[in-house]
Amino acid sequence: MSVQPQVRLGINLDHIMTIRQARFTAYPDLKQAIEMVEHVGADSITLHLREDRRHIQDEDIVLAKQVNKSNMNFEMAATGEMRDIALNIKPQDCCIVPEHREELTTEGGLDVVKHQSHIKELVAALSAGNIKVSLFIEPNLKIIDAAVKTGAPVIELHTGTYAGTQGLAQQKELQRIEVATKHAISLGLVVNAGHGLHYENVSSIANIVDMYELNIGHSIVARALFVGLGQAVKEMRSAMDCIE
Ligand code: PXP
């Protein structure tokens, strides 16, 4: 009986940094966050340096590469600025995502059919820098076929629609992701997935045959509040009660 290897867990740290950027404080500390998630078994860390720098900052990327002991996945828009930053920092992985200024979070996947030649050039430049490139795309067979033509070895399937639906609609989307995964693997791609995954909806995606890695951020940071809020209050009480 063959045993399916454990799906890797990549932790997206953007939302921890959103808290820091809301006040421009020195905390929460990125180095501490990286060390903590790696200590408990994160296989990879993801940071998305957005054009508007709303959470991760340029210096965070440098620091993350220095302290990261697992694997660093640099999420980036398909721009020359981001390509140059990636080639300078040299993370192990880059995930190319679409980016729109006003969006709350990454909405939809890359339109690889429309932007195939631009993405192909970008993949070639990053690959020449020894970076493994992944394309964040919808679970759509035509887009997967276009992704193969860009030379990217990895795709990350957008699970946002799956996460945002329920019942029959969610089952249909799950099937679409399963079919897309099988198709991509038959073409030699490595398949990751992510976006909107949380504790209740993750297992169906994690159980897809040959799924390589899931990238998850928001739900973990949200859950961390309630796993840690009581302790944080106790520590503040004790700091207040400390006699000098
Ligand atoms: N993968 C990609 C490409 C993303 O853009 C995001 C969100 O930044 C995630 C995974 C993680 O999504 P979430 O924070 O909803 O878990």
Short mmCIF file of C-alpha atoms and ligand atoms in Angstrom, two decimals:
data_model
loop_
_atom_site.label_atom_id
_atom_site.label_comp_id
_atom_site.label_asym_id
_atom_site.label_seq_id
_atom_site.Cartn_x
_atom_site.Cartn_y
_atom_site.Cartn_z
CA MET A 1 0.00 0.00 0.00
CA SER A 2 1.50 3.37 -0.97
CA VAL A 3 1.35 6.08 1.64
CA GLN A 4 0.67 9.63 0.50
CA PRO A 5 3.44 11.95 1.77
CA GLN A 6 2.30 14.57 4.27
CA VAL A 7 1.20 17.78 2.56
CA ARG A 8 3.62 20.58 3.40
CA LEU A 9 2.38 23.55 5.41
CA GLY A 10 3.56 27.00 4.38
CA ILE A 11 2.73 29.84 6.75
CA ASN A 12 1.84 33.23 5.35
CA LEU A 13 3.10 35.85 7.82
CA ASP A 14 1.55 38.94 6.19
CA HIS A 15 -1.23 39.36 8.73
CA ILE A 16 1.15 39.40 11.68
CA MET A 17 2.87 42.33 10.00
CA THR A 18 -0.49 44.00 9.30
CA ILE A 19 -0.82 44.40 13.08
CA ARG A 20 2.62 46.02 13.30
CA GLN A 21 1.93 48.37 10.38
CA ALA A 22 -1.39 49.50 11.87
CA ARG A 23 0.65 51.41 14.51
CA PHE A 24 4.17 51.42 13.03
CA THR A 25 5.42 49.76 16.22
CA ALA A 26 8.46 47.50 16.54
CA TYR A 27 6.18 44.61 17.54
CA PRO A 28 5.06 42.00 16.65
CA ASP A 29 8.57 40.97 15.73
CA LEU A 30 9.00 39.16 12.41
CA LYS A 31 12.11 37.24 13.49
CA GLN A 32 10.27 35.87 16.51
CA ALA A 33 7.30 34.89 14.32
CA ILE A 34 9.53 33.05 11.85
CA GLU A 35 11.39 31.22 14.62
CA MET A 36 8.13 30.25 16.31
CA VAL A 37 6.38 28.84 13.23
CA GLU A 38 9.50 26.98 12.18
CA HIS A 39 9.96 25.59 15.69
CA VAL A 40 6.51 23.96 15.49
CA GLY A 41 7.11 22.49 12.07
CA ALA A 42 6.25 25.02 9.35
CA ASP A 43 7.74 23.72 6.11
CA SER A 44 7.90 27.15 4.54
CA ILE A 45 7.21 30.80 5.24
CA THR A 46 5.50 33.15 2.80
CA LEU A 47 5.75 36.93 2.68
CA HIS A 48 3.98 39.10 0.13
CA LEU A 49 5.70 42.41 -0.53
CA ARG A 50 2.84 44.42 -1.98
CA GLU A 51 3.27 47.50 -4.14
CA ASP A 52 1.57 49.58 -1.40
CA ARG A 53 3.73 47.97 1.35
CA ARG A 54 0.64 47.54 3.53
CA HIS A 55 2.16 44.75 5.62
CA ILE A 56 5.56 43.34 4.65
CA GLN A 57 8.30 45.96 4.16
CA ASP A 58 11.44 45.73 2.04
CA GLU A 59 13.65 45.24 5.09
CA ASP A 60 11.40 42.37 6.29
CA ILE A 61 12.26 40.42 3.16
CA VAL A 62 15.99 40.84 3.84
CA LEU A 63 15.60 39.83 7.49
CA ALA A 64 13.37 36.86 6.63
CA LYS A 65 15.95 35.49 4.21
CA GLN A 66 18.64 35.81 6.90
CA VAL A 67 16.74 34.07 9.71
CA ASN A 68 14.64 31.61 7.73
CA LYS A 69 15.73 28.00 8.24
CA SER A 70 12.94 26.23 6.37
CA ASN A 71 12.07 27.60 2.95
CA MET A 72 11.19 31.11 1.90
CA ASN A 73 8.37 31.76 -0.55
CA PHE A 74 8.35 35.35 -1.78
CA GLU A 75 4.94 36.34 -3.11
CA MET A 76 5.14 39.05 -5.73
CA ALA A 77 3.31 40.86 -8.49
CA ALA A 78 4.59 40.41 -12.04
CA THR A 79 6.55 43.67 -12.08
CA GLY A 80 10.15 44.59 -12.83
CA GLU A 81 10.55 46.10 -9.36
CA MET A 82 9.55 42.83 -7.67
CA ARG A 83 11.67 40.74 -10.07
CA ASP A 84 14.75 42.78 -9.12
CA ILE A 85 14.03 42.50 -5.39
CA ALA A 86 13.59 38.73 -5.73
CA LEU A 87 16.82 38.33 -7.67
CA ASN A 88 18.63 40.36 -5.05
CA ILE A 89 17.23 38.49 -2.03
CA LYS A 90 17.17 35.05 -3.67
CA PRO A 91 14.39 33.25 -1.81
CA GLN A 92 14.09 29.56 -2.64
CA ASP A 93 10.59 30.10 -4.11
CA CYS A 94 8.64 32.93 -5.70
CA CYS A 95 4.91 32.85 -6.21
CA ILE A 96 3.67 35.28 -8.85
CA VAL A 97 0.25 36.69 -8.00
CA PRO A 98 -2.03 39.28 -9.57
CA GLU A 99 -2.16 42.48 -7.55
CA HIS A 100 -4.65 45.31 -7.56
CA ARG A 101 -4.19 48.34 -5.36
CA GLU A 102 -7.68 48.51 -3.85
CA GLU A 103 -8.18 44.82 -3.11
CA LEU A 104 -8.43 43.56 0.47
CA THR A 105 -6.41 40.49 -0.40
CA THR A 106 -5.29 38.70 -3.58
CA GLU A 107 -8.42 38.39 -5.68
CA GLY A 108 -8.54 35.76 -8.42
CA GLY A 109 -5.65 34.03 -10.09
CA LEU A 110 -3.15 35.24 -12.69
CA ASP A 111 -4.49 35.46 -16.22
CA VAL A 112 -1.68 33.40 -17.71
CA VAL A 113 -3.49 33.06 -21.05
CA LYS A 114 -3.57 36.82 -21.58
CA HIS A 115 -0.13 37.59 -20.13
CA GLN A 116 1.69 34.44 -21.23
CA SER A 117 4.72 36.03 -22.88
CA HIS A 118 5.32 38.53 -20.05
CA ILE A 119 5.03 35.79 -17.44
CA LYS A 120 7.29 33.50 -19.48
CA GLU A 121 10.00 36.18 -19.48
CA LEU A 122 9.62 36.70 -15.75
CA VAL A 123 9.77 32.95 -15.05
CA ALA A 124 12.95 32.73 -17.14
CA ALA A 125 14.60 35.61 -15.27
CA LEU A 126 13.74 34.23 -11.83
CA SER A 127 14.66 30.66 -12.79
CA ALA A 128 18.05 31.91 -14.02
CA GLY A 129 18.54 33.20 -10.46
CA ASN A 130 17.89 29.67 -9.14
CA ILE A 131 14.44 30.57 -7.81
CA LYS A 132 11.65 28.01 -8.12
CA VAL A 133 8.68 29.87 -9.59
CA SER A 134 5.06 29.19 -8.90
CA LEU A 135 2.04 30.81 -10.57
CA PHE A 136 -1.07 31.52 -8.50
CA ILE A 137 -3.94 30.52 -10.78
CA GLU A 138 -7.56 29.49 -10.85
CA PRO A 139 -8.25 25.74 -11.08
CA ASN A 140 -8.93 26.01 -14.81
CA LEU A 141 -7.47 23.56 -17.35
CA LYS A 142 -6.84 26.17 -20.04
CA ILE A 143 -4.90 28.33 -17.59
CA ILE A 144 -2.92 25.30 -16.43
CA ASP A 145 -1.99 24.53 -20.06
CA ALA A 146 -0.83 28.14 -20.46
CA ALA A 147 1.11 27.92 -17.18
CA VAL A 148 3.07 24.92 -18.49
CA LYS A 149 4.08 26.97 -21.53
CA THR A 150 5.65 29.64 -19.33
CA GLY A 151 8.16 27.14 -17.97
CA ALA A 152 7.07 27.58 -14.34
CA PRO A 153 7.59 24.29 -12.48
CA VAL A 154 4.93 24.93 -9.83
CA ILE A 155 1.37 26.24 -9.69
CA GLU A 156 -0.61 27.31 -6.64
CA LEU A 157 -4.33 26.74 -7.10
CA HIS A 158 -6.55 29.52 -5.79
CA THR A 159 -8.92 28.05 -3.20
CA GLY A 160 -10.79 31.33 -2.61
CA THR A 161 -13.98 30.24 -4.39
CA TYR A 162 -13.93 26.90 -2.54
CA ALA A 163 -13.51 28.73 0.77
CA GLY A 164 -16.20 31.26 -0.03
CA THR A 165 -18.94 28.78 -0.91
CA GLN A 166 -20.83 26.05 0.90
CA GLY A 167 -22.78 22.88 0.22
CA LEU A 168 -23.17 21.82 -3.39
CA ALA A 169 -21.34 24.84 -4.77
CA GLN A 170 -18.37 24.04 -2.55
CA GLN A 171 -18.43 20.37 -3.56
CA LYS A 172 -18.39 21.41 -7.23
CA GLU A 173 -15.44 23.73 -6.65
CA LEU A 174 -13.60 20.99 -4.75
CA GLN A 175 -14.09 18.72 -7.75
CA ARG A 176 -12.74 21.45 -10.03
CA ILE A 177 -9.63 21.69 -7.84
CA GLU A 178 -9.22 17.90 -7.83
CA VAL A 179 -9.51 17.69 -11.63
CA ALA A 180 -7.13 20.65 -12.03
CA THR A 181 -4.57 19.04 -9.70
CA LYS A 182 -4.66 15.75 -11.60
CA HIS A 183 -4.33 17.54 -14.94
CA ALA A 184 -1.41 19.68 -13.74
CA ILE A 185 0.42 16.69 -12.29
CA SER A 186 -0.03 14.76 -15.55
CA LEU A 187 1.77 17.68 -17.24
CA GLY A 188 4.66 17.49 -14.78
CA LEU A 189 3.77 20.44 -12.55
CA VAL A 190 4.04 20.53 -8.77
CA VAL A 191 0.72 21.65 -7.27
CA ASN A 192 0.24 23.84 -4.21
CA ALA A 193 -2.99 25.49 -3.08
CA GLY A 194 -4.09 28.28 -0.81
CA HIS A 195 -6.30 31.22 0.06
CA GLY A 196 -9.13 31.27 2.57
CA LEU A 197 -8.31 27.87 4.05
CA HIS A 198 -9.29 27.47 7.68
CA TYR A 199 -9.64 24.76 10.31
CA GLU A 200 -13.03 23.54 9.08
CA ASN A 201 -12.44 23.55 5.32
CA VAL A 202 -8.78 22.52 5.02
CA SER A 203 -9.00 18.72 5.19
CA SER A 204 -10.69 18.14 1.81
CA ILE A 205 -7.97 20.17 0.10
CA ALA A 206 -5.17 18.55 2.14
CA ASN A 207 -6.49 15.12 1.11
CA ILE A 208 -6.27 15.75 -2.63
CA VAL A 209 -3.92 13.13 -4.06
CA ASP A 210 -0.45 14.51 -4.81
CA MET A 211 -1.13 17.97 -3.35
CA TYR A 212 2.34 19.25 -2.42
CA GLU A 213 1.88 22.27 -0.17
CA LEU A 214 -0.85 24.45 1.32
CA ASN A 215 -0.14 28.10 2.06
CA ILE A 216 -2.24 29.43 4.91
CA GLY A 217 -2.15 32.70 6.82
CA HIS A 218 -5.26 34.57 7.91
CA SER A 219 -7.06 31.76 9.75
CA ILE A 220 -3.92 30.78 11.66
CA VAL A 221 -3.26 34.34 12.82
CA ALA A 222 -6.94 34.67 13.81
CA ARG A 223 -6.83 31.41 15.74
CA ALA A 224 -3.59 32.46 17.45
CA LEU A 225 -5.49 35.32 19.09
CA PHE A 226 -7.76 32.95 20.97
CA VAL A 227 -5.10 30.40 21.74
CA GLY A 228 -2.93 33.21 23.14
CA LEU A 229 -5.23 36.03 24.31
CA GLY A 230 -5.68 34.71 27.86
CA GLN A 231 -1.94 34.39 28.39
CA ALA A 232 -1.35 37.87 26.95
CA VAL A 233 -3.81 39.41 29.44
CA LYS A 234 -2.17 37.54 32.35
CA GLU A 235 1.24 38.84 31.32
CA MET A 236 -0.05 42.44 31.20
CA ARG A 237 -1.62 42.03 34.67
CA SER A 238 1.68 40.79 35.98
CA ALA A 239 3.64 43.65 34.31
CA MET A 240 1.25 46.14 35.95
CA ASP A 241 1.61 44.50 39.34
CA CYS A 242 5.39 44.44 39.23
CA ILE A 243 6.78 46.49 42.15
CA GLU A 244 9.77 48.63 41.12
N1 PXP B 1 -1.58 31.92 -1.28
C1 PXP B 1 -1.58 33.12 -1.92
C2 PXP B 1 -0.98 33.19 -3.29
C3 PXP B 1 -2.08 34.27 -1.30
O1 PXP B 1 -2.07 35.45 -1.95
C4 PXP B 1 -2.57 34.17 0.02
C5 PXP B 1 -3.08 35.39 0.71
O2 PXP B 1 -2.11 36.35 0.85
C6 PXP B 1 -2.53 32.92 0.65
C7 PXP B 1 -2.05 31.81 -0.03
C8 PXP B 1 -2.99 32.75 2.06
O3 PXP B 1 -4.33 33.05 2.16
P1 PXP B 1 -4.99 33.18 3.58
O4 PXP B 1 -4.32 34.31 4.29
O5 PXP B 1 -6.43 33.43 3.27
O6 PXP B 1 -4.75 31.87 4.30
#
